[in-house]
Amino acid sequence: MKSRPFDPTRERMAILADGSFGVLESKLATSLLRYRPEHITCVIDRENAGRDASDVVGVGVGVPVVRGLDAAMRHGPTLLTLGIAPPGGGLPPEWRGVIAEALSRGLHVMSGLHQFLADDAEFAALTRASEARIWDVRRAPNDLPIGTQRALSVPARRVLTVGSDCRTGKMVTALQLDEGARRRRWTSAFCATGQIGMMISGSGIAVDAVVSDFIAGATEEIILERSRATEADWLFVEGQGALTHPAYSGVTLGLLHGSLPDAMVLCHQPTRTQMARQSAQIPPLGRVVEINEEAASWRRPAKVVGIALNTFDMSEDGANAVVRAAEDETSLPATDPVRFGVDPLLDGLERAFP
Amino acid sequence: MKSRPFDPTRERMAILADGSFGVLESKLATSLLRYRPEHITCVIDRENAGRDASDVVGVGVGVPVVRGLDAAMRHGPTLLTLGIAPPGGGLPPEWRGVIAEALSRGLHVMSGLHQFLADDAEFAALTRASEARIWDVRRAPNDLPIGTQRALSVPARRVLTVGSDCRTGKMVTALQLDEGARRRRWTSAFCATGQIGMMISGSGIAVDAVVSDFIAGATEEIILERSRATEADWLFVEGQGALTHPAYSGVTLGLLHGSLPDAMVLCHQPTRTQMARQSAQIPPLGRVVEINEEAASWRRPAKVVGIALNTFDMSEDGANAVVRAAEDETSLPATDPVRFGVDPLLDGLERAFP
């Protein structure tokens, strides 16, 4: 994508999570530690300085937590990543100095904030004076086309993760499927549609940040770029929202009709019956399957081939029970991709596309 | 809406359509002449200067076409409206001088271009030096909330126009329904979701121009504002796109789940079987009804209560025949709202909500 001034997967990253490093506070930092540990030199967080990242958030074994930028520099980072994605999207004021200092020392900066760092006069001046560059991942490319079903021109099989609500594991499931597919020696790539996935993969567009006329067009751009760049046989596309969501159903449908998937995997959190921060029920799992297949059929029929359950808040026995219940309810393979792996889903894909 | 610096329905308008005034070239100018003739002092178009607007575009009896701004000023305008909405969205270079001159003379300027006039240094300086103001109608309010089903809090019945494709008459049908309802002494208001409807009504938000996370939220804002401002019993909401459209289905679904209508009216052009500028078939009318009712049911069930056909390219006999055929196919009342009036649709609403 033209808007990306450097490839984060070729940099050595320090994650700035000062005062907000924790399992619940820093989904972004935690996801980077889980999926790109080899690129992360350290995490900056005064509160937990001296500890190992894995002692704080459960992932990132061997990644030190340090007190500040001076300490971080000893680990040789080339990129400072802002490790939060707050709902408001603004820049915590106490981070200004750290960012300016990092740019002065020649580090690139990667940010998922709504407020674009590159538009800040001070930061912009620093990038003009050095090799350091800023990637505001949420900035939409300004030359997006509208959707015209170009995903159909891609030779790869496209698998879209869909959900019963926001934050049910659509990004994680797509990443785990991509990893699992590679282990089976399938050629595979992950298509990021949100900021965290973009920072992990170094590609993609934040589809929820584009002007609404371009949702499908942006999705097509992501898919065409990944197909060209990787020549993969399988593309695992990160879905967003839910078709029944009061706020985000438009993004969800645009992404579905932009990606025109060959198959879908439905992501769900079994302990959730109500949508988060909405007075809206989540329909029964079988109905969510139907709804997604119905909406796909308006442009191109596609089946849900498996269920990905997020059981992080359940016991092992409880998790096993909900997996079996989901299989019984939908007659589809089910798993928790993190807890039990994605083999049942990949087996389902193999059966669907022999 | 906060972004509107003046109320266009209280101004005397000159429409700038120089070189592009015609039935096909200037949907915007033609729509303003059809729905707000009492506010329009003249149309600026060198090519047709000296004629009556109605001789050029079939509407606007008594509205003179004049050669330039000097001639226009003799008709006492207080507002210059840019009368085109080109696909590219840029400012025709030859219009710069006219706009600057109008602002210098104290005229407000209203524009639906993607390129915002208020961001132009020259124009901005002119507004600082006078009482003249610029309304870029496509600029999204920057404080939009996400959708939370707030339309349900509105006492009015909400009727959404939906379509089998773009440009099938969704705005015109909503405007005609609003007018027809007033003739029946219903209290009624039109909810604009696109730039032309906004210029006609002086309210609304261009939903296709908001960031995709806010489609439903923007729709809710429009509905709440119109309900508060008018206390109407009926709100006729302008739909956008089509649920099966390769580019715009996301906008369409977000608008449906943002407006949570009590009833829908389906707009269709009988001579069109293929979507405009897309390689995509339009499904049979009965199937389009089903699809819209299905998608509504994901949040709140609503029925299509009538069919609005756009028969501008058919003979009178042909138009009568397709109206009867649509009624036979769907068992719903059908009409061409412009050619035959909206009574069959209003009767349908009365039957549905006695």
XYZ file of C-alpha atoms in Angstrom:
708
model
C 0.000 0.000 0.000
C 1.328 3.403 -0.923
C 0.541 4.899 2.470
C 3.095 2.666 4.231
C 6.465 4.461 4.432
C 8.379 1.433 5.806
C 7.814 -2.294 6.303
C 7.304 -2.935 10.029
C 8.037 -6.636 9.591
C 11.636 -5.664 8.710
C 12.141 -3.408 11.730
C 13.146 -4.032 15.331
C 10.303 -2.744 17.445
C 10.039 -1.067 20.848
C 6.431 -0.929 22.062
C 5.370 2.152 23.999
C 2.712 1.063 26.505
C 3.630 3.300 29.420
C 0.969 3.094 32.107
C -1.329 0.888 30.049
C 0.508 -2.422 29.685
C -1.784 -5.254 30.738
C -3.948 -8.036 29.337
C -7.055 -5.842 29.124
C -5.430 -2.436 28.575
C -3.191 -3.215 25.628
C -4.748 -5.607 23.116
C -2.431 -4.059 20.546
C 0.796 -4.667 22.514
C -0.356 -8.143 23.492
C -1.230 -9.074 19.905
C 2.154 -7.890 18.637
C 3.918 -9.894 21.357
C 1.873 -12.975 20.467
C 2.270 -12.852 16.684
C 5.557 -10.993 16.095
C 7.739 -11.788 19.153
C 10.862 -12.039 16.991
C 10.520 -8.365 15.984
C 10.043 -6.942 19.457
C 13.101 -5.756 21.349
C 11.341 -4.416 24.447
C 8.211 -2.851 25.925
C 8.368 0.597 27.527
C 6.289 0.752 30.718
C 7.528 2.377 33.892
C 5.139 0.433 36.138
C 6.413 -2.978 35.087
C 10.035 -2.076 34.287
C 12.449 -4.913 35.062
C 9.925 -7.695 34.469
C 9.564 -10.019 31.502
C 6.655 -9.119 29.181
C 5.242 -12.626 29.561
C 4.951 -12.125 33.333
C 2.657 -9.153 32.695
C 0.503 -10.247 29.727
C 1.202 -13.977 29.347
C 2.997 -13.690 25.991
C 6.395 -12.337 24.939
C 8.785 -14.665 26.798
C 12.237 -13.073 26.898
C 11.030 -9.580 25.928
C 12.156 -7.129 28.625
C 9.963 -4.355 29.995
C 12.043 -1.167 30.353
C 11.616 2.189 32.061
C 11.895 4.610 29.148
C 13.331 5.376 25.742
C 16.945 5.600 26.979
C 16.731 2.084 28.367
C 14.929 0.887 25.239
C 17.708 2.183 22.976
C 20.128 -0.326 24.523
C 18.085 -3.059 22.804
C 18.652 -1.543 19.364
C 15.120 -0.731 18.196
C 14.548 0.881 14.784
C 10.811 1.472 15.267
C 8.673 2.812 18.101
C 5.121 1.404 18.084
C 2.378 3.088 20.088
C 0.954 0.151 21.981
C -2.560 1.373 22.691
C -5.684 1.910 20.617
C -7.949 3.872 22.960
C -11.647 4.327 22.031
C -11.202 8.103 21.908
C -8.214 7.687 19.620
C -6.287 10.699 20.916
C -2.612 10.940 21.834
C -1.888 10.636 25.569
C -0.181 14.015 26.240
C 2.629 12.442 28.255
C 3.709 10.487 25.146
C 4.537 13.578 23.044
C 8.055 13.884 24.401
C 8.863 10.195 23.896
C 7.663 10.251 20.292
C 9.608 13.414 19.474
C 12.716 11.968 21.099
C 12.359 8.694 19.167
C 12.026 10.530 15.853
C 15.056 12.696 16.717
C 17.064 9.541 17.273
C 16.020 8.254 13.848
C 13.433 5.683 14.931
C 10.370 5.212 12.741
C 7.050 5.574 14.566
C 3.927 3.446 13.952
C 0.573 4.581 15.358
C -3.022 3.393 15.242
C -4.479 6.541 16.797
C -7.349 8.380 15.096
C -5.289 11.548 15.532
C -2.605 11.326 12.842
C 0.938 11.916 14.100
C 2.202 12.873 10.640
C -0.170 15.869 10.660
C 1.445 17.191 13.839
C 3.746 20.117 13.005
C 6.456 19.141 15.509
C 6.579 15.481 14.456
C 6.410 16.365 10.757
C 9.385 18.710 11.146
C 11.385 15.941 12.825
C 10.725 13.510 9.965
C 11.861 16.126 7.461
C 15.117 16.479 9.388
C 15.918 12.738 9.500
C 15.395 9.327 7.911
C 12.693 8.586 10.474
C 9.185 8.105 9.104
C 5.693 7.945 10.618
C 3.077 5.355 9.619
C -0.400 6.340 10.774
C -2.008 3.000 10.000
C -5.581 4.294 10.292
C -5.077 6.880 7.550
C -7.084 5.734 4.540
C -5.345 5.814 1.150
C -6.791 8.810 -0.693
C -7.054 7.129 -4.088
C -9.417 4.267 -3.220
C -11.671 2.968 -5.995
C -15.268 1.894 -5.403
C -16.010 -1.823 -5.318
C -16.446 -3.696 -8.600
C -16.085 -7.340 -7.519
C -12.376 -7.379 -8.345
C -11.789 -10.030 -5.664
C -13.150 -12.513 -8.214
C -10.046 -11.919 -10.340
C -7.762 -13.290 -7.615
C -6.688 -16.939 -8.035
C -6.513 -17.581 -4.257
C -9.303 -19.121 -2.188
C -10.613 -16.408 0.126
C -11.730 -17.303 3.657
C -13.432 -14.518 5.628
C -13.818 -14.563 9.405
C -17.255 -13.290 10.415
C -18.645 -12.783 13.898
C -21.663 -12.726 16.176
C -20.447 -9.386 17.603
C -17.372 -7.136 17.702
C -14.291 -8.532 19.479
C -15.142 -12.192 19.180
C -11.765 -13.216 17.713
C -12.023 -12.496 13.979
C -8.450 -11.171 13.692
C -6.954 -13.875 15.893
C -8.817 -16.625 14.031
C -7.622 -15.355 10.642
C -4.034 -15.150 11.959
C -4.221 -18.646 13.477
C -5.688 -20.065 10.261
C -2.870 -18.441 8.289
C -0.247 -19.923 10.630
C -1.916 -23.328 10.631
C -2.165 -23.346 6.851
C 1.565 -22.630 6.558
C 2.319 -25.509 8.906
C 0.422 -27.713 6.450
C 2.608 -26.266 3.663
C -0.283 -24.437 2.056
C 0.814 -21.091 0.626
C -1.193 -18.621 2.630
C -1.466 -14.952 3.575
C -3.353 -12.903 6.146
C -5.392 -9.898 4.908
C -5.593 -7.180 7.574
C -8.650 -4.919 7.708
C -7.947 -3.326 11.103
C -5.073 -1.492 12.690
C -3.693 -4.265 14.871
C -3.682 -6.771 12.034
C -1.962 -4.154 9.878
C 0.823 -3.633 12.418
C 1.316 -7.385 12.699
C 1.355 -8.030 8.959
C 2.739 -4.740 7.657
C -0.079 -4.494 5.119
C -3.809 -3.836 4.811
C -6.222 -0.943 5.216
C -8.292 0.003 8.283
C -11.652 -0.551 6.592
C -13.600 1.058 9.429
C -11.666 4.293 8.814
C -12.444 4.698 5.097
C -15.291 6.853 3.797
C -18.355 4.631 3.596
C -18.629 4.667 -0.209
C -15.291 2.826 -0.335
C -15.718 -0.079 2.126
C -15.934 -2.742 -0.574
C -13.367 -0.989 -2.768
C -10.834 -0.846 0.086
C -11.402 -4.539 0.806
C -10.731 -5.349 -2.845
C -7.502 -3.322 -2.706
C -6.276 -5.313 0.302
C -7.050 -8.643 -1.351
C -5.500 -7.754 -4.701
C -2.360 -6.398 -3.047
C -1.885 -9.486 -0.839
C -2.531 -11.823 -3.750
C -0.004 -10.023 -5.966
C 2.581 -9.717 -3.191
C 2.381 -13.309 -1.922
C 0.900 -15.379 -4.782
C -0.706 -17.424 -2.003
C -3.291 -20.146 -2.673
C -5.227 -19.132 0.448
C -6.088 -15.672 1.763
C -7.459 -15.441 5.297
C -9.376 -12.165 5.516
C -9.981 -10.482 8.877
C -13.671 -9.594 9.203
C -15.124 -6.696 11.216
C -18.276 -6.233 13.281
C -21.398 -8.334 12.734
C -24.270 -8.227 10.247
C -26.739 -7.760 13.104
C -24.703 -5.070 14.900
C -26.574 -1.759 15.430
C -23.499 0.368 14.685
C -21.232 -1.639 12.385
C -23.415 -3.839 10.156
C -22.610 -1.613 7.182
C -18.870 -2.179 7.509
C -19.494 -5.911 7.890
C -21.605 -6.211 4.726
C -19.248 -4.036 2.679
C -16.358 -6.239 3.738
C -18.321 -9.379 2.825
C -19.252 -8.067 -0.624
C -15.759 -6.670 -1.157
C -13.990 -9.931 -0.301
C -16.560 -12.253 -1.973
C -15.247 -15.184 0.046
C -15.199 -18.844 -0.969
C -15.890 -19.783 2.643
C -16.498 -18.167 6.030
C -15.519 -19.058 9.596
C -17.878 -17.773 12.289
C -16.280 -16.359 15.459
C -18.260 -16.284 18.690
C -17.752 -15.885 22.426
C -20.019 -18.457 24.110
C -20.384 -16.539 27.394
C -21.765 -13.495 25.573
C -25.514 -13.389 24.867
C -25.829 -9.608 24.556
C -23.753 -7.468 22.202
C -21.058 -5.470 23.979
C -22.168 -1.900 24.764
C -25.447 -2.318 22.839
C -28.921 -3.336 23.922
C -29.065 -6.051 21.315
C -29.267 -9.817 21.703
C -26.889 -12.110 19.850
C -29.035 -14.538 17.797
C -28.551 -18.310 18.215
C -25.393 -19.580 16.496
C -27.300 -21.422 13.782
C -29.185 -18.244 12.910
C -25.934 -16.248 12.694
C -24.647 -18.849 10.220
C -27.830 -18.462 8.135
C -27.644 -14.665 8.165
C -24.066 -14.613 6.908
C -24.781 -17.167 4.183
C -27.885 -15.220 3.143
C -25.958 -11.929 2.848
C -23.119 -13.579 0.931
C -25.645 -15.046 -1.524
C -26.811 -11.566 -2.531
C -23.585 -11.334 -4.502
C -21.979 -14.785 -4.427
C -22.984 -17.845 -2.389
C -20.527 -18.978 0.288
C -20.881 -21.324 3.246
C -19.762 -21.029 6.833
C -17.398 -24.028 7.118
C -16.517 -23.860 10.805
C -17.007 -22.175 14.168
C -14.195 -20.438 16.089
C -15.072 -20.010 19.747
C -13.310 -17.596 22.066
C -13.271 -19.431 25.416
C -10.644 -17.334 27.222
C -13.064 -16.787 30.120
C -14.007 -20.475 30.550
C -12.496 -23.534 32.217
C -11.001 -26.328 30.099
C -14.067 -28.495 30.728
C -16.394 -25.624 29.948
C -14.508 -24.889 26.740
C -14.722 -28.511 25.618
C -18.433 -28.524 26.342
C -19.205 -25.382 24.308
C -17.140 -26.688 21.387
C -19.218 -29.880 21.340
C -22.445 -27.892 21.740
C -21.542 -25.628 18.812
C -20.811 -28.670 16.654
C -24.147 -30.204 17.605
C -26.054 -26.986 16.954
C -24.517 -26.187 13.568
C -23.258 -29.565 12.289
C -19.968 -27.767 11.584
C -16.470 -28.318 12.999
C -15.776 -26.070 15.996
C -12.715 -25.188 18.063
C -11.086 -22.450 20.089
C -8.264 -21.515 17.679
C -5.922 -20.374 20.473
C -6.733 -23.045 23.049
C -7.289 -26.089 20.857
C -5.743 -25.067 17.516
C -7.255 -24.618 14.073
C -6.953 -28.168 12.709
C -10.729 -28.808 12.775
C -11.229 -25.642 10.693
C -8.456 -26.450 8.215
C -9.834 -29.996 7.900
C -13.213 -28.424 7.141
C -11.641 -26.262 4.429
C -9.910 -29.299 2.936
C -13.214 -31.146 2.791
C -14.971 -28.135 1.232
C -12.228 -27.548 -1.366
C -10.599 -30.918 -2.063
C -26.896 20.153 12.125
C -23.984 22.142 13.447
C -22.094 22.051 10.161
C -24.753 24.163 8.381
C -23.814 27.869 8.579
C -27.101 29.133 7.067
C -30.540 27.766 6.204
C -30.778 27.459 2.407
C -34.571 27.271 2.569
C -34.550 30.896 3.778
C -32.261 32.184 1.028
C -32.847 33.335 -2.539
C -30.778 31.058 -4.716
C -28.854 31.503 -7.970
C -27.782 28.148 -9.410
C -24.401 28.002 -11.140
C -24.652 25.399 -13.907
C -22.495 27.067 -16.540
C -21.874 24.677 -19.411
C -23.614 21.762 -17.723
C -27.281 22.753 -17.527
C -29.410 19.965 -18.992
C -31.679 17.086 -17.999
C -28.829 14.579 -17.810
C -25.956 16.896 -16.857
C -27.452 18.620 -13.841
C -29.573 16.335 -11.662
C -28.808 18.711 -8.814
C -30.023 21.868 -10.592
C -33.050 20.039 -11.960
C -33.993 18.648 -8.541
C -33.745 22.091 -6.941
C -35.914 23.578 -9.703
C -38.475 20.803 -9.235
C -38.709 20.874 -5.446
C -37.753 24.433 -4.457
C -38.828 26.648 -7.403
C -39.958 29.419 -5.054
C -36.393 29.844 -3.757
C -34.649 30.027 -7.115
C -34.092 33.435 -8.679
C -32.153 32.308 -11.758
C -29.793 29.770 -13.297
C -26.371 30.857 -14.573
C -25.505 29.162 -17.868
C -23.998 31.021 -20.798
C -25.160 28.456 -23.365
C -28.842 28.811 -22.543
C -28.885 32.453 -21.410
C -32.151 34.209 -22.256
C -34.288 31.068 -22.094
C -36.664 29.923 -19.387
C -35.266 27.103 -17.203
C -38.299 24.962 -17.997
C -37.481 25.130 -21.709
C -34.111 23.533 -20.971
C -34.861 20.938 -18.286
C -38.674 20.718 -18.187
C -39.050 22.222 -14.703
C -38.625 25.734 -13.292
C -41.309 27.679 -15.178
C -40.576 31.409 -14.903
C -36.984 30.949 -13.707
C -34.683 32.843 -16.094
C -31.375 31.478 -17.355
C -28.758 34.255 -17.279
C -25.281 34.764 -18.711
C -23.213 35.347 -15.588
C -23.048 36.613 -12.031
C -23.601 40.272 -12.993
C -26.860 39.380 -14.700
C -27.805 37.080 -11.821
C -27.376 39.883 -9.261
C -30.263 41.781 -10.851
C -32.555 39.011 -9.528
C -31.461 39.621 -5.940
C -29.918 36.273 -4.953
C -28.471 35.783 -1.460
C -26.979 32.337 -2.146
C -24.963 30.824 -4.989
C -25.487 27.062 -5.344
C -23.058 24.971 -7.377
C -25.431 23.085 -9.612
C -23.367 20.020 -10.455
C -22.241 16.943 -8.568
C -19.637 15.405 -10.874
C -18.395 11.852 -10.171
C -14.845 13.134 -9.659
C -16.119 15.725 -7.218
C -13.566 18.403 -8.099
C -14.133 22.098 -8.743
C -14.344 23.070 -12.437
C -11.428 25.558 -12.693
C -13.488 28.086 -14.631
C -15.853 28.405 -11.646
C -13.203 29.751 -9.222
C -13.647 33.347 -10.306
C -17.440 33.233 -10.078
C -17.360 31.761 -6.572
C -14.814 34.311 -5.344
C -16.845 37.127 -6.873
C -20.071 35.864 -5.272
C -18.442 35.666 -1.835
C -17.004 39.184 -2.293
C -20.498 40.443 -2.986
C -21.747 38.843 0.230
C -23.540 35.824 -1.254
C -23.421 32.556 0.668
C -22.151 29.584 -1.346
C -23.513 26.010 -1.139
C -21.516 23.158 -2.665
C -21.813 19.388 -2.914
C -18.311 18.849 -4.266
C -15.969 16.341 -2.613
C -13.359 19.105 -2.623
C -14.407 21.417 0.215
C -14.586 25.097 -0.739
C -14.210 26.242 2.875
C -10.740 24.637 2.957
C -9.613 26.790 0.026
C -7.387 29.615 1.277
C -8.797 32.237 -1.116
C -12.442 31.414 -0.389
C -11.814 31.134 3.356
C -10.224 34.591 3.381
C -13.267 36.028 1.605
C -15.666 34.575 4.188
C -13.570 36.066 6.983
C -13.877 39.477 5.329
C -17.684 39.396 4.938
C -20.979 37.957 6.182
C -20.869 35.391 3.378
C -20.591 31.757 4.460
C -19.813 28.477 2.699
C -21.778 25.261 3.280
C -19.908 22.208 1.979
C -22.815 19.819 2.337
C -20.679 16.691 1.916
C -18.489 17.538 4.906
C -19.328 15.055 7.654
C -19.924 16.456 11.146
C -16.812 15.587 13.158
C -18.616 14.632 16.352
C -20.756 11.759 15.068
C -21.666 9.014 17.541
C -21.792 5.335 16.594
C -25.199 3.743 16.105
C -27.146 2.571 19.157
C -30.679 2.159 17.768
C -31.677 5.655 18.852
C -34.189 5.846 15.986
C -36.443 3.707 18.193
C -36.781 6.653 20.585
C -38.468 8.793 17.917
C -42.289 8.929 18.065
C -42.672 9.298 14.271
C -43.329 6.426 11.875
C -40.226 6.013 9.726
C -40.557 5.049 6.059
C -37.305 4.248 4.243
C -36.978 4.217 0.462
C -34.829 1.284 -0.673
C -33.744 0.388 -4.194
C -32.793 -2.301 -6.664
C -29.757 -0.198 -7.683
C -28.323 3.314 -7.346
C -30.298 6.134 -9.014
C -33.656 4.413 -9.122
C -35.574 7.295 -7.514
C -35.083 6.867 -3.763
C -34.691 10.614 -3.092
C -37.513 11.622 -5.419
C -39.853 9.000 -3.963
C -39.158 10.145 -0.394
C -39.742 13.784 -1.421
C -42.967 12.923 -3.273
C -44.214 10.868 -0.317
C -43.471 13.794 2.002
C -45.377 16.198 -0.267
C -48.266 13.786 -0.713
C -48.493 13.187 3.021
C -48.731 16.939 3.655
C -51.532 17.193 1.107
C -53.373 14.620 3.220
C -52.705 16.817 6.265
C -50.356 14.298 7.814
C -47.485 16.001 9.632
C -44.471 14.838 7.729
C -40.784 15.529 7.113
C -38.151 14.425 4.617
C -34.846 13.049 5.969
C -31.968 13.751 3.561
C -29.032 11.333 3.424
C -27.418 12.699 0.241
C -26.223 16.060 -0.964
C -29.098 16.941 -3.283
C -31.721 16.105 -0.695
C -29.757 18.183 1.813
C -29.742 21.228 -0.466
C -33.467 20.860 -1.051
C -34.376 20.403 2.608
C -31.623 22.388 4.303
C -30.892 19.481 6.645
C -29.379 16.011 6.743
C -25.957 14.388 6.429
C -24.314 12.891 3.330
C -24.156 9.360 4.714
C -21.923 8.106 1.904
C -19.311 10.697 2.953
C -18.994 9.690 6.628
C -16.314 7.334 7.908
C -17.718 3.831 7.684
C -17.906 3.220 11.445
C -20.506 6.005 11.645
C -23.036 5.126 8.902
C -25.761 4.038 11.311
C -24.851 6.732 13.834
C -25.118 9.477 11.200
C -28.502 8.125 10.103
C -29.712 8.245 13.699
C -28.530 11.860 13.991
C -30.534 12.852 10.911
C -33.685 11.166 12.179
C -33.445 12.560 15.700
C -32.775 16.070 14.407
C -35.731 16.012 11.967
C -38.032 14.560 14.600
C -37.063 17.224 17.145
C -37.197 20.060 14.603
C -40.533 19.129 12.995
C -42.383 16.946 15.537
C -43.765 15.159 12.474
C -45.811 11.960 12.698
C -44.142 10.611 9.549
C -40.494 10.720 8.509
C -39.671 9.776 4.920
C -36.026 8.715 4.868
C -34.000 8.843 1.645
C -32.225 5.510 1.139
C -28.917 4.986 -0.703
C -27.540 2.237 -2.942
C -28.855 -1.326 -2.817
C -28.236 -4.315 -0.549
C -26.972 -6.318 -3.524
C -24.742 -3.542 -4.905
C -21.044 -4.518 -5.268
C -19.796 -1.108 -4.101
C -22.453 0.394 -1.842
C -24.208 -2.449 0.003
C -22.470 -1.426 3.227
C -23.901 2.092 3.123
C -27.333 0.635 2.354
C -27.338 -1.768 5.306
C -25.964 0.831 7.716
C -28.725 3.201 6.674
C -31.347 0.477 7.141
C -30.105 -0.435 10.622
C -29.647 3.225 11.540
C -33.169 4.242 10.505
C -34.903 1.047 11.767
C -37.921 1.812 9.586
C -41.542 0.902 10.259
C -42.020 0.341 6.532
C -40.054 0.452 3.283
C -40.895 1.523 -0.269
C -38.874 -0.204 -3.005
C -37.664 1.972 -5.900
C -36.882 0.376 -9.248
C -36.349 1.312 -12.876
C -38.164 -1.332 -14.961
C -35.974 -0.927 -18.066
C -32.832 -1.704 -16.077
C -31.861 -5.366 -15.636
C -28.151 -4.808 -14.996
C -26.763 -2.513 -12.311
C -25.358 0.734 -13.678
C -21.582 0.584 -14.221
C -21.330 -2.861 -12.588
C -21.380 -6.370 -14.015
C -24.162 -7.394 -11.679
C -27.724 -8.448 -12.432
C -30.655 -6.866 -10.637
C -32.631 -9.708 -8.984
C -36.368 -10.091 -9.709
C -38.483 -7.498 -7.892
C -40.001 -10.041 -5.509
C -36.529 -11.186 -4.491
C -35.407 -7.589 -3.845
C -38.417 -7.192 -1.536
C -37.423 -10.377 0.330
C -33.789 -9.292 0.666
C -34.706 -5.937 2.184
C -37.204 -7.488 4.603
C -34.641 -10.127 5.581
C -31.948 -7.511 6.321
C -34.381 -5.337 8.282
C -35.364 -8.355 10.395
C -31.783 -8.750 11.632
C -32.486 -5.757 13.848
C -36.219 -5.017 13.578
C -38.779 -6.530 11.196
C -40.284 -4.180 8.604
C -42.248 -4.793 5.422
C -41.977 -3.308 1.971
C -45.426 -1.705 1.583
C -45.214 -0.461 -1.996
C -43.215 -0.225 -5.216
C -42.081 3.087 -6.757
C -41.188 2.679 -10.411
C -39.109 5.174 -12.352
C -40.650 5.086 -15.853
C -39.129 8.305 -17.258
C -37.805 6.363 -20.270
C -41.110 4.608 -21.107
C -44.314 5.497 -22.934
C -47.538 6.086 -20.988
C -48.837 2.668 -22.026
C -45.548 1.029 -21.157
C -45.534 2.734 -17.767
C -49.065 1.560 -17.013
C -48.112 -1.968 -17.992
C -45.042 -2.161 -15.737
C -47.020 -0.744 -12.807
C -49.605 -3.514 -13.215
C -46.871 -6.128 -13.661
C -45.111 -4.986 -10.474
C -48.395 -5.204 -8.563
C -48.991 -8.704 -9.897
C -45.471 -9.848 -9.087
C -45.314 -8.489 -5.548
C -48.984 -8.188 -4.495
C -48.104 -4.650 -3.386
C -49.381 -1.266 -4.584
C -47.152 0.222 -7.298
C -46.885 3.579 -9.045
C -44.489 5.992 -10.694
C -44.454 8.715 -7.996
C -43.713 11.513 -10.496
C -45.912 10.337 -13.361
C -48.885 8.869 -11.502
C -48.511 10.307 -7.982
C -47.958 8.629 -4.637
C -51.563 7.953 -3.593
C -51.262 4.160 -3.991
C -48.224 4.231 -1.668
C -49.867 6.491 0.919
C -52.979 4.288 0.802
C -50.696 1.321 1.457
C -49.189 3.103 4.461
C -52.651 3.921 5.787
C -53.644 0.276 5.509
C -50.429 -0.861 7.217
C -50.726 1.696 10.052
C -54.439 2.418 10.552
